[in-house]
Each structure stands twice: as C-alpha cells, then as structure tokens.
XYZ file of C-alpha atoms in Angstrom:
560
model
C -61.299 13.261 -21.293
C -61.103 15.035 -17.937
C -60.199 11.796 -16.179
C -57.401 11.116 -18.657
C -56.098 14.679 -18.248
C -56.191 14.366 -14.459
C -54.227 11.131 -14.630
C -51.622 12.702 -16.903
C -51.263 15.678 -14.573
C -50.905 13.379 -11.573
C -48.181 11.384 -13.354
C -46.372 14.590 -14.315
C -46.518 15.931 -10.766
C -45.250 12.605 -9.410
C -42.385 12.655 -11.906
C -41.381 16.184 -10.948
C -41.570 15.436 -7.235
C -39.544 12.248 -7.629
C -36.848 14.042 -9.628
C -36.672 16.868 -7.084
C -36.495 14.400 -4.189
C -33.744 12.473 -5.990
C -31.503 15.480 -6.578
C -32.171 16.875 -3.100
C -31.297 13.690 -1.253
C -28.368 12.882 -3.519
C -27.002 16.267 -2.521
C -27.802 15.850 1.163
C -26.418 12.352 1.435
C -23.514 12.434 -1.010
C -23.228 15.842 -2.588
C -19.436 15.522 -2.495
C -19.550 13.244 -5.529
C -20.665 16.186 -7.692
C -18.806 18.922 -5.777
C -15.544 16.949 -6.052
C -15.959 14.314 -8.800
C -13.626 11.316 -8.599
C -12.878 8.070 -10.398
C -13.902 5.113 -8.257
C -12.676 1.521 -7.940
C -13.383 -0.696 -10.981
C -14.224 2.431 -12.978
C -10.591 3.515 -12.812
C -8.777 0.208 -12.994
C -11.016 -1.658 -15.456
C -13.533 0.476 -17.325
C -11.393 3.487 -18.322
C -8.277 1.673 -19.595
C -10.345 -1.056 -21.243
C -12.428 1.464 -23.198
C -9.396 3.472 -24.317
C -7.849 0.235 -25.539
C -10.823 -1.665 -26.996
C -13.571 0.941 -27.441
C -17.289 0.207 -27.283
C -16.791 -3.540 -27.507
C -16.089 -3.387 -23.768
C -19.843 -3.166 -23.208
C -19.736 -6.961 -23.430
C -16.881 -7.340 -20.940
C -17.947 -8.353 -17.396
C -16.786 -6.563 -14.262
C -16.362 -8.718 -11.148
C -18.031 -11.588 -12.964
C -21.123 -10.030 -14.552
C -22.211 -7.326 -16.986
C -22.824 -3.813 -15.668
C -23.947 -2.238 -18.935
C -25.419 0.916 -17.397
C -22.180 1.808 -15.630
C -20.148 1.123 -18.758
C -22.608 3.111 -20.884
C -22.174 6.138 -18.625
C -18.384 5.872 -18.572
C -17.980 5.050 -22.261
C -20.199 7.972 -23.271
C -18.161 10.394 -21.194
C -14.887 9.020 -22.579
C -16.242 9.372 -26.116
C -17.486 12.948 -25.909
C -15.681 14.650 -22.996
C -12.615 12.651 -21.926
C -10.929 15.662 -20.308
C -13.917 16.192 -18.021
C -14.422 12.493 -17.347
C -14.954 12.542 -13.530
C -17.493 15.382 -13.650
C -19.383 14.149 -16.706
C -19.721 10.575 -15.451
C -20.901 11.808 -12.051
C -23.461 14.132 -13.646
C -24.764 11.293 -15.826
C -24.949 9.045 -12.752
C -27.061 11.636 -10.932
C -29.368 11.985 -13.939
C -29.710 8.215 -14.219
C -30.517 7.898 -10.504
C -33.157 10.614 -10.846
C -34.605 8.740 -13.845
C -34.895 5.594 -11.732
C -36.668 7.600 -9.025
C -39.118 8.911 -11.630
C -39.657 5.387 -12.983
C -40.501 4.047 -9.516
C -42.890 6.933 -8.842
C -44.750 6.801 -12.162
C -44.624 3.230 -13.480
C -48.121 1.664 -13.409
C -47.354 -1.062 -10.910
C -49.577 -2.857 -8.397
C -47.668 -1.257 -5.530
C -49.309 1.477 -3.494
C -47.798 4.832 -2.573
C -45.388 4.888 -5.487
C -44.038 8.377 -4.770
C -43.226 7.199 -1.234
C -41.547 4.101 -2.620
C -39.340 6.366 -4.716
C -38.489 8.599 -1.763
C -37.779 5.605 0.480
C -34.865 4.542 -1.740
C -32.934 7.617 -0.619
C -33.721 7.278 3.099
C -32.494 3.777 3.883
C -30.441 3.486 7.098
C -27.160 2.626 5.387
C -24.102 4.525 4.268
C -24.794 6.135 0.841
C -22.022 4.179 -0.871
C -24.190 3.523 -3.927
C -25.312 7.154 -4.248
C -24.071 9.425 -7.023
C -21.196 7.411 -8.499
C -21.151 6.113 -12.088
C -19.749 2.722 -11.107
C -22.615 1.923 -8.711
C -25.351 3.084 -11.077
C -26.020 -0.573 -11.845
C -27.329 -0.987 -8.282
C -30.067 1.533 -9.098
C -30.774 -0.277 -12.369
C -31.624 -3.344 -10.275
C -34.572 -1.478 -8.753
C -36.236 -1.393 -12.167
C -35.924 -5.164 -12.386
C -37.563 -5.532 -8.980
C -40.546 -3.477 -10.191
C -41.260 -5.317 -13.434
C -43.004 -8.362 -11.854
C -45.399 -5.921 -10.132
C -46.488 -4.223 -13.369
C -50.214 -3.658 -13.739
C -52.226 -6.569 -15.107
C -52.647 -4.993 -18.512
C -51.071 -5.737 -21.866
C -49.472 -2.352 -22.578
C -46.223 -0.337 -22.467
C -44.327 -3.244 -24.014
C -41.567 -1.126 -25.568
C -40.968 0.750 -22.306
C -40.744 -2.454 -20.305
C -38.641 -4.193 -22.940
C -36.121 -1.355 -23.086
C -35.895 -1.168 -19.298
C -35.519 -4.942 -19.070
C -32.730 -5.136 -21.641
C -30.707 -2.251 -20.223
C -31.105 -3.212 -16.579
C -31.062 -6.976 -17.112
C -27.623 -6.689 -18.676
C -26.534 -4.455 -15.807
C -27.439 -6.448 -12.727
C -27.418 -10.095 -11.628
C -30.836 -9.420 -10.078
C -32.229 -10.483 -13.443
C -31.623 -14.052 -12.264
C -33.647 -13.441 -9.106
C -36.721 -12.064 -10.874
C -36.796 -14.741 -13.595
C -39.094 -17.117 -11.622
C -41.489 -14.229 -10.950
C -41.649 -13.399 -14.647
C -42.404 -17.081 -15.387
C -45.275 -17.156 -12.901
C -46.578 -13.820 -14.175
C -46.828 -15.125 -17.732
C -48.416 -18.401 -16.609
C -51.048 -16.460 -14.670
C -51.808 -13.686 -17.174
C -51.012 -15.235 -20.593
C -50.411 -11.797 -22.124
C -48.383 -11.750 -25.326
C -46.269 -8.882 -23.982
C -45.406 -10.937 -20.903
C -44.253 -13.791 -23.143
C -41.866 -11.443 -24.963
C -40.606 -10.086 -21.662
C -40.181 -13.597 -20.259
C -38.049 -14.664 -23.224
C -35.831 -11.577 -22.890
C -35.605 -12.065 -19.117
C -34.439 -15.646 -19.489
C -31.921 -14.680 -22.163
C -30.413 -11.963 -19.959
C -30.417 -14.295 -16.949
C -28.615 -17.024 -18.899
C -25.943 -14.525 -20.000
C -25.376 -13.289 -16.454
C -25.314 -16.800 -14.962
C -22.851 -17.996 -17.606
C -20.532 -15.057 -16.951
C -20.690 -15.508 -13.187
C -19.899 -19.207 -13.407
C -17.229 -18.872 -16.114
C -15.443 -16.127 -14.167
C -15.475 -18.081 -10.930
C -17.332 -15.365 -9.036
C -19.948 -17.630 -7.530
C -19.255 -18.501 -3.890
C -21.932 -21.174 -3.888
C -24.759 -21.484 -1.409
C -23.882 -20.237 2.078
C -23.844 -22.675 4.949
C -27.146 -22.538 6.797
C -26.677 -22.653 10.544
C -28.151 -21.129 13.662
C -25.200 -18.734 13.864
C -25.731 -17.601 10.286
C -29.441 -17.035 10.852
C -28.704 -15.093 14.028
C -26.302 -12.787 12.205
C -28.807 -12.343 9.355
C -31.478 -11.235 11.812
C -29.059 -8.916 13.595
C -27.685 -7.203 10.514
C -30.517 -7.176 7.971
C -33.347 -6.523 10.423
C -31.922 -5.338 13.757
C -29.583 -2.725 12.274
C -32.492 -1.510 10.161
C -33.889 0.362 13.176
C -31.172 0.363 15.844
C -28.298 2.830 15.776
C -24.867 1.219 15.502
C -23.975 2.424 18.979
C -26.460 0.065 20.620
C -25.018 -3.304 19.632
C -25.113 -4.720 23.144
C -25.908 -8.315 24.117
C -29.219 -9.275 22.534
C -30.362 -5.794 21.517
C -29.956 -6.374 17.778
C -31.550 -9.807 18.022
C -34.551 -8.400 19.881
C -35.075 -5.493 17.501
C -34.495 -7.774 14.531
C -37.288 -10.080 15.672
C -39.557 -7.075 16.192
C -38.893 -5.874 12.638
C -39.538 -9.381 11.280
C -42.836 -9.461 13.172
C -43.860 -6.098 11.720
C -42.860 -7.177 8.205
C -44.837 -10.412 8.596
C -47.927 -8.475 9.607
C -47.502 -6.044 6.723
C -47.255 -8.889 4.246
C -50.317 -10.524 5.788
C -52.544 -7.438 5.486
C -51.652 -6.864 1.825
C -54.796 -7.971 0.011
C -53.111 -8.855 -3.284
C -51.409 -12.171 -2.554
C -49.257 -11.913 -5.693
C -47.821 -8.665 -4.334
C -47.248 -9.966 -0.801
C -45.675 -13.278 -1.869
C -43.489 -11.591 -4.488
C -42.284 -8.976 -1.997
C -41.392 -11.713 0.474
C -39.561 -13.587 -2.274
C -37.450 -10.601 -3.368
C -36.685 -9.729 0.260
C -35.417 -13.214 1.016
C -33.697 -13.370 -2.369
C -31.772 -10.102 -1.980
C -30.702 -11.042 1.545
C -29.595 -14.450 0.260
C -27.587 -12.894 -2.586
C -25.751 -10.638 -0.136
C -24.997 -13.539 2.204
C -23.751 -15.655 -0.701
C -21.564 -12.874 -2.092
C -19.604 -11.816 1.015
C -18.723 -12.877 4.539
C -21.764 -11.870 6.540
C -19.681 -11.484 9.694
C -17.766 -8.628 8.077
C -20.390 -6.533 6.310
C -22.151 -3.673 8.057
C -24.637 -1.073 6.735
C -22.339 1.800 7.707
C -18.787 0.578 8.128
C -18.210 -2.310 5.715
C -19.924 -3.083 2.402
C -23.082 -0.973 2.886
C -24.050 -1.700 -0.722
C -25.011 -5.236 0.319
C -27.821 -3.761 2.420
C -29.119 -1.522 -0.378
C -31.770 -3.875 -1.802
C -32.867 -5.584 1.438
C -33.407 -2.274 3.235
C -35.326 -0.791 0.297
C -37.564 -3.868 0.107
C -38.211 -3.631 3.862
C -39.406 -0.041 3.468
C -41.548 -0.960 0.467
C -43.263 -3.750 2.403
C -44.051 -1.426 5.305
C -45.401 1.235 2.935
C -47.654 -1.390 1.321
C -48.965 -2.320 4.761
C -49.779 1.306 5.535
C -51.492 1.703 2.165
C -53.989 -1.112 2.718
C -57.439 0.472 3.261
C -58.762 -2.404 5.389
C -55.689 -2.919 7.551
C -56.274 -2.253 11.291
C -55.279 1.254 12.330
C -53.046 0.043 15.150
C -51.109 -2.131 12.666
C -50.606 0.835 10.389
C -49.311 2.691 13.406
C -46.804 -0.062 14.073
C -45.640 -0.042 10.453
C -45.240 3.732 10.580
C -43.333 3.485 13.856
C -40.854 1.028 12.324
C -40.390 3.315 9.322
C -39.753 6.286 11.605
C -37.257 4.199 13.553
C -35.441 3.388 10.304
C -35.477 7.068 9.321
C -34.060 8.109 12.688
C -31.403 5.436 12.263
C -30.599 6.764 8.776
C -30.047 10.253 10.164
C -27.272 8.887 12.391
C -23.632 8.192 11.583
C -24.323 6.745 8.150
C -26.356 9.642 6.768
C -23.673 11.159 4.535
C -20.078 10.674 3.476
C -17.328 12.781 1.986
C -13.983 12.024 0.375
C -10.628 13.631 -0.276
C -9.752 14.971 -3.704
C -7.398 12.544 -5.456
C -6.518 15.162 -8.125
C -7.401 12.925 -11.069
C -6.876 15.645 -13.705
C -3.515 16.649 -12.247
C -2.364 13.032 -12.196
C -3.491 12.579 -15.804
C -1.388 15.602 -16.810
C 1.574 14.298 -14.804
C 1.218 10.865 -16.398
C 2.117 12.304 -19.816
C 5.693 12.760 -18.631
C 6.252 9.137 -17.576
C 6.498 5.945 -19.565
C 4.070 4.338 -17.099
C 2.307 6.092 -14.241
C 0.479 4.829 -11.146
C -2.905 6.537 -11.282
C -4.683 6.898 -7.912
C -8.202 5.467 -7.976
C -10.634 6.104 -5.137
C -11.883 3.152 -3.101
C -13.335 4.356 0.213
C -12.546 8.059 -0.195
C -9.738 8.207 2.386
C -6.317 9.501 1.334
C -4.634 6.347 2.527
C -6.928 3.913 0.737
C -6.542 4.857 -2.911
C -5.831 2.036 -5.306
C -2.993 2.409 -7.805
C -3.394 1.432 -11.457
C -0.602 1.800 -13.986
C -1.590 3.934 -16.994
C 0.571 4.436 -20.050
C 1.358 7.888 -21.406
C -0.755 7.061 -24.482
C -3.858 6.397 -22.370
C -3.300 9.592 -20.400
C -2.841 11.501 -23.643
C -6.342 10.500 -24.736
C -7.741 11.545 -21.351
C -5.864 14.847 -21.374
C -6.778 16.085 -24.834
C -5.796 19.735 -25.326
C -6.268 20.818 -21.722
C -3.657 23.174 -20.273
C -2.021 22.799 -16.870
C 0.682 24.585 -14.896
C 3.819 22.433 -15.189
C 4.958 23.487 -11.702
C 1.927 21.710 -10.229
C 2.654 18.360 -11.867
C 3.882 15.428 -9.801
C 7.601 14.763 -10.421
C 7.289 11.209 -9.100
C 5.080 8.182 -9.486
C 4.368 5.585 -6.826
C 5.905 2.669 -8.590
C 4.564 0.169 -6.071
C 3.031 -0.220 -2.672
C 2.644 -3.619 -1.050
C -0.891 -2.919 0.119
C -2.603 -0.720 -2.470
C -1.896 -1.864 -6.010
C -5.165 -2.550 -7.811
C -4.006 -5.760 -9.425
C -2.541 -7.180 -6.281
C 1.072 -7.907 -6.860
C 4.268 -6.301 -6.814
C 7.060 -6.422 -4.322
C 8.850 -3.138 -3.664
C 11.392 -2.699 -6.461
C 15.068 -2.496 -5.668
C 16.197 0.930 -4.530
C 19.543 2.062 -5.877
C 21.097 3.449 -2.716
C 24.080 5.009 -4.462
C 21.929 7.416 -6.446
C 20.661 9.613 -3.637
C 22.024 11.070 -0.439
C 20.718 13.138 2.442
C 22.282 16.595 2.243
C 20.519 18.363 5.113
C 17.997 17.765 7.857
C 16.635 19.532 10.902
C 15.134 16.456 12.471
C 16.648 13.078 13.248
C 13.623 10.872 13.860
C 12.140 7.677 12.488
C 8.737 6.202 11.687
C 6.319 4.744 14.228
C 7.391 1.187 13.493
C 11.107 2.052 13.918
C 11.798 -0.266 10.997
C 12.459 -0.278 7.247
C 13.043 -2.882 4.499
C 16.261 -4.895 4.663
C 19.374 -2.833 4.048
C 17.751 0.442 5.093
C 17.029 2.432 8.204
C 14.112 4.847 8.660
C 14.885 8.544 8.800
C 11.807 10.595 9.526
C 9.903 13.137 11.551
C 8.857 10.942 14.490
C 11.076 11.665 17.480
C 8.610 11.509 20.340
C 5.306 11.396 18.452
C 3.097 12.753 15.662
C 3.427 16.338 16.891
C 7.119 16.499 15.873
C 7.905 18.611 12.809
C 10.910 19.022 10.567
C 12.331 18.487 7.102
C 14.870 16.404 5.205
C 16.544 17.379 1.934
C 17.838 14.720 -0.442
C 20.074 15.112 -3.497
C 18.794 12.894 -6.299
C 19.203 12.173 -9.988
C 16.480 11.500 -12.544
C 15.101 7.984 -12.234
C 15.990 7.624 -8.564
C 13.775 5.441 -6.376
C 13.109 6.702 -2.861
C 11.676 4.505 -0.106
C 8.848 6.374 1.577
C 6.517 5.787 4.526
C 3.953 8.085 6.128
C 1.139 8.372 8.622
C -2.483 7.973 7.512
C -3.483 11.648 7.802
C -1.149 13.215 5.248
C -2.432 16.773 5.625
C 0.690 18.882 6.107
C 3.455 16.784 4.591
C 4.828 18.378 1.425
C 7.652 18.077 -1.071
C 9.689 20.796 -2.815
C 11.747 19.786 -5.837
C 14.360 22.245 -7.126
C 16.807 21.944 -9.982
C 17.915 23.710 -13.154
C 15.951 26.802 -12.169
C 12.623 24.973 -11.843
C 10.553 24.263 -8.727
C 7.839 21.658 -8.224
C 5.841 21.544 -5.008
C 2.890 19.596 -3.682
C 1.498 17.331 -1.011
C 3.263 14.063 -0.289
C 1.278 10.834 -0.788
C 0.002 8.628 2.005
C 1.883 5.321 2.213
C 1.044 3.664 5.507
C 3.212 0.767 4.338
C 6.623 1.362 2.773
C 6.284 2.370 -0.874
C 8.642 3.593 -3.581
C 8.562 7.045 -5.139
C 10.219 7.035 -8.548
C 11.376 10.493 -9.603
C 11.466 9.880 -13.350
C 9.368 12.645 -14.902
C 10.889 13.853 -18.173
C 10.496 17.404 -16.844
C 13.161 16.819 -14.180
C 16.798 17.828 -14.747
C 19.584 15.290 -14.457
C 20.172 16.271 -10.809
C 17.935 18.004 -8.310
C 17.103 18.274 -4.616
C 13.932 17.081 -2.931
C 12.927 18.659 0.365
C 10.392 16.625 2.324
C 8.686 18.647 5.022
C 6.379 17.714 7.878
C 4.626 20.688 9.474
C 1.665 18.753 10.844
C 1.182 18.284 14.561
C -1.973 16.199 14.494
C -2.588 12.481 14.696
C -1.132 10.493 11.803
C 0.985 13.352 10.473
C 4.553 12.170 9.922
C 6.808 10.782 7.209
C 9.991 8.762 6.876
C 12.375 7.762 4.112
C 14.569 4.686 3.896
C 18.307 5.468 3.875
C 21.067 2.880 3.472
C 22.224 1.479 6.796
C 25.757 2.640 6.037
C 24.589 6.166 5.334
C 22.487 7.222 8.321
C 23.855 10.741 8.879
C 23.522 13.589 6.368
C 26.420 14.052 3.965
C 27.722 17.622 3.820
C-alpha cells in the first residue's frame, strides 16, 4: 500500500513539475503568442474559412497533404464556442495541449529513463521556437506522443489511454508512418493483446496518412543520397546542435557534427536495453530523413529557415544523451561527455534562437473592417514580420460569424483593403488589378520624392517620401472617390507611416500597410462617403521607413 502511494505521489509530482516547466518555458521562449495572440499561416487561410463554410466535417480535410486533427480540433472548438476571441482561445488551448504533452512524457510508464528530464528537454532544443505556443503547430507536439508509444513498458495495461493517444495523434501527424514498423516488432516480440489492437489502429492511421500524402501530391520522393547531402546533414542536424550560428567557418560544423555523432553512438552503445537503443537510432534517422525528404536541406536552418524541421531530430538527440547518462553501468567519463554535449546544446539554445516575437496584425480590427466590404483581404501571420503577412480573401458573411456581437470604434476601422499584392497572396495568384487613374488626383504634398527603386508599374510614376534616403519625411494628400484603387509601395519597417481619411464629417486614421512590392489599396468600405481625401504621412527617419504611390505619368505634379 505504501509503495503504491509513493508511486502515485511521484507521478503527481512529476506531472506538476512538467506542467510548470511547460508553461514557464513557453513563456520564456515564445510568450508573445499569448500576450499578443495571432492567426498563423494555414490556420488563417485554410482552417478558419473551411470550418465556417463546412463545419466539423473539416476534421477529415488534410492540410498540406495530411491530417492535422489536433490543430483542427483546437481551432474548430474555439470557432464553435468563442469565435470573437478566436486568436486568444486557440492560443490558450495550444498552450494547454503542449503542457499536456509535457505531462504525458514525464509520467507515461515508458522504458526511457529520466522522464522528467525528457519532458524538459523538449523546451530547450537549440532551435527557434517556431513550433511553440501556436495552435497550428500543435500537431508537431502530438508527434512526440507517437514517438513514445513504442517505448511503453512491457506490460499489458493502459490500453484505453494508449488507444486514445494513438488515434488523436496518429491522425494528426505523418510520424504515424514512421513508428508503424516499431509497433509491428513490438507486437511480434511481446504478443500482448493490447499491442495487437494498437498495431491495427496504427496501421489504419498510417494507411490514411500515406493515402492522403500520395493523393495530394505532397510526397517529394526519396532524396538523392550523395556525399554532399550527407555532409550537409552532418553539418545541420548534428553540428548546429552544439555550435552557435556565428561559427560556421570552414570545417567547424563538420568537425562538431562528427563529435556529436560520436557521442550519440557511444550513448546508444551503453544503453543496456537493445530495443530502446535500436529504436532511438531508428527514430533519429527516420526524423532526419523525413525532414530531408520534405524540404531542400540546403535552405533549412534551425534558427533562420524552417526551424520546425529540426524539432524532432534535436529532441531525439537530447533523449539519447539523457538515456546514456541514466545508465547505471556506463563509465563516468562517458557520462561526462554526454553531459558536456547537452550543456553545449543548451548554451547554443540560449543564443540567437532562444525566443521570438511578432508584430500585432490586428486580427479583430480587420474582422470588424471586413464587415463593410464585399470581400476583404485578411492579413494572416507567417513569420511574424509586418512585411511578411499572407493575405486571404474573406467574405463579409465569414467575418460576420467571427465578429458576433462585439463592438468596435468605427473610426478605427480600415477604410481600404489590399486587393492584391504580387508577393503575398496566400493562394499565389493575382496580378495587380487595373487602377483607374481618372478617379483620384494629388491635391497637396510637401515632399516630391520617389521610392527606392525609382520605378512603378507601366503607365505610372512613383511619388513618395524618398528624396535622398529613408530619413526623409513628408506627406501627400489625394482626393478620391469610393471604390478607387491606389497603387502603393513602402519600405519593410512600416513604423511611422500613417493614413488620415476625411470626408462628410468623418475621420479614419491608422497605420499604413507594408507592401515591399507594389500593391493596390482599394478604398471601398461602405462607411466611406462618395468623395473624400486621404493623407499619407511618413514621419519615420529609420531604416525602411518610406512610402510611395503610383500616379499617372501625365499627372506627376499636384493639381490645385
């Protein structure tokens, strides 16, 4: 009785510690997701509009070629119960789900040693926290559950827990395909009835994911194996694990990569349970292979480009090292080496990729503005920079469901929508629509500059705030009518560039968008009067702070 009570207390303490660690490091590494909740990538241009159109049946609709049921479950639940608070509610649910995964890793009765440290290690990997705290990337955390299931204790119990975790996470991550062979070998070795049930479910989920990947054309096939490819794999998946990004000189990454591989090999060798060591090696090689097959390995980087592709490999590396340290009969000097590599990875994590922030894309304000347009280009976050939002057209009906009965100050609403931008539309296409030059004219200006490129689309000339450089300031006022399209271009900073719309006794004011390529602002809000003036002002003197509009070549000077 006392032993059972002690075990239960230990599990409870581990669960509490894991949850506390999860929330603490989510806050330290990407607290901005909860402080300033946003709508990210596929969440904004697939999941939200699909649910508002087709409801819960979208749980069976793949995203980027496979099911991500956990992410859709989080988003669909928020859209069902609190659509007006969608960004905050989905982010909160994502944090809770991540904490639940941390608790699962720390308390699940697996064959792995140091489970609380395995849980903590997931939050300390030396990669940008791209996958931390966002509802869309919750499916990456679901994959960690799949990686644990083959290491479950050799006992025939907790079937319902494992079955539920397998179904939810197996239909959320293509990693189910990777672990299928391990589940086959586990059943062959143990012959437990529960493992047979789990094997059948695993294979069913794997078949579904494989079929979706192949039918949606998202499989890039096996990568070409060459010496160059292997060299880059060693550099990026092992060298960058311990070496700060500022030290990529000559053969430094190659040397450190080989050292990490040597340490990992020793750790796997000293693990007494050969099932554990071989399975860990398999999932390490498998997760690296999946990343290489998915994207161009020359491009990805754990901090600057596609850090999510390092999420699983780096976690598995830390788990292997922790297993090596936890072996009671391993030589002390080897444990010291394993610890040294882990400390090197931790020091690397504390560098430039430790945390990330983002600008506020004003989702709620855009939703309220959208109600006054027939179609509206909603800004969806991609990397978190102002100039890298993706635009997705939402109808007024969709925005009405998102808005509910919330109140907003009409003066704060956007009087324009970005009808197109050649570089940032989510669905790829459109050319810049035709601008009706006869429907607007420059009525005043206190600056006679241009843009940095000194160019504009055919038939137009740039008129902007760049005379000698970004430090120039000034304003341009344009007389417009409702429905007018205005060619617009700006620098990437976009901090102190504002608009002021006046007409019929009403004023609308706000920050201008960032359009590093020429885009079109369509002033077609039903709140606008038939005629109004738009003052575009640049009061920023820093790098990347400027704007320009496209005026007809025959109408370069202001008309009095």
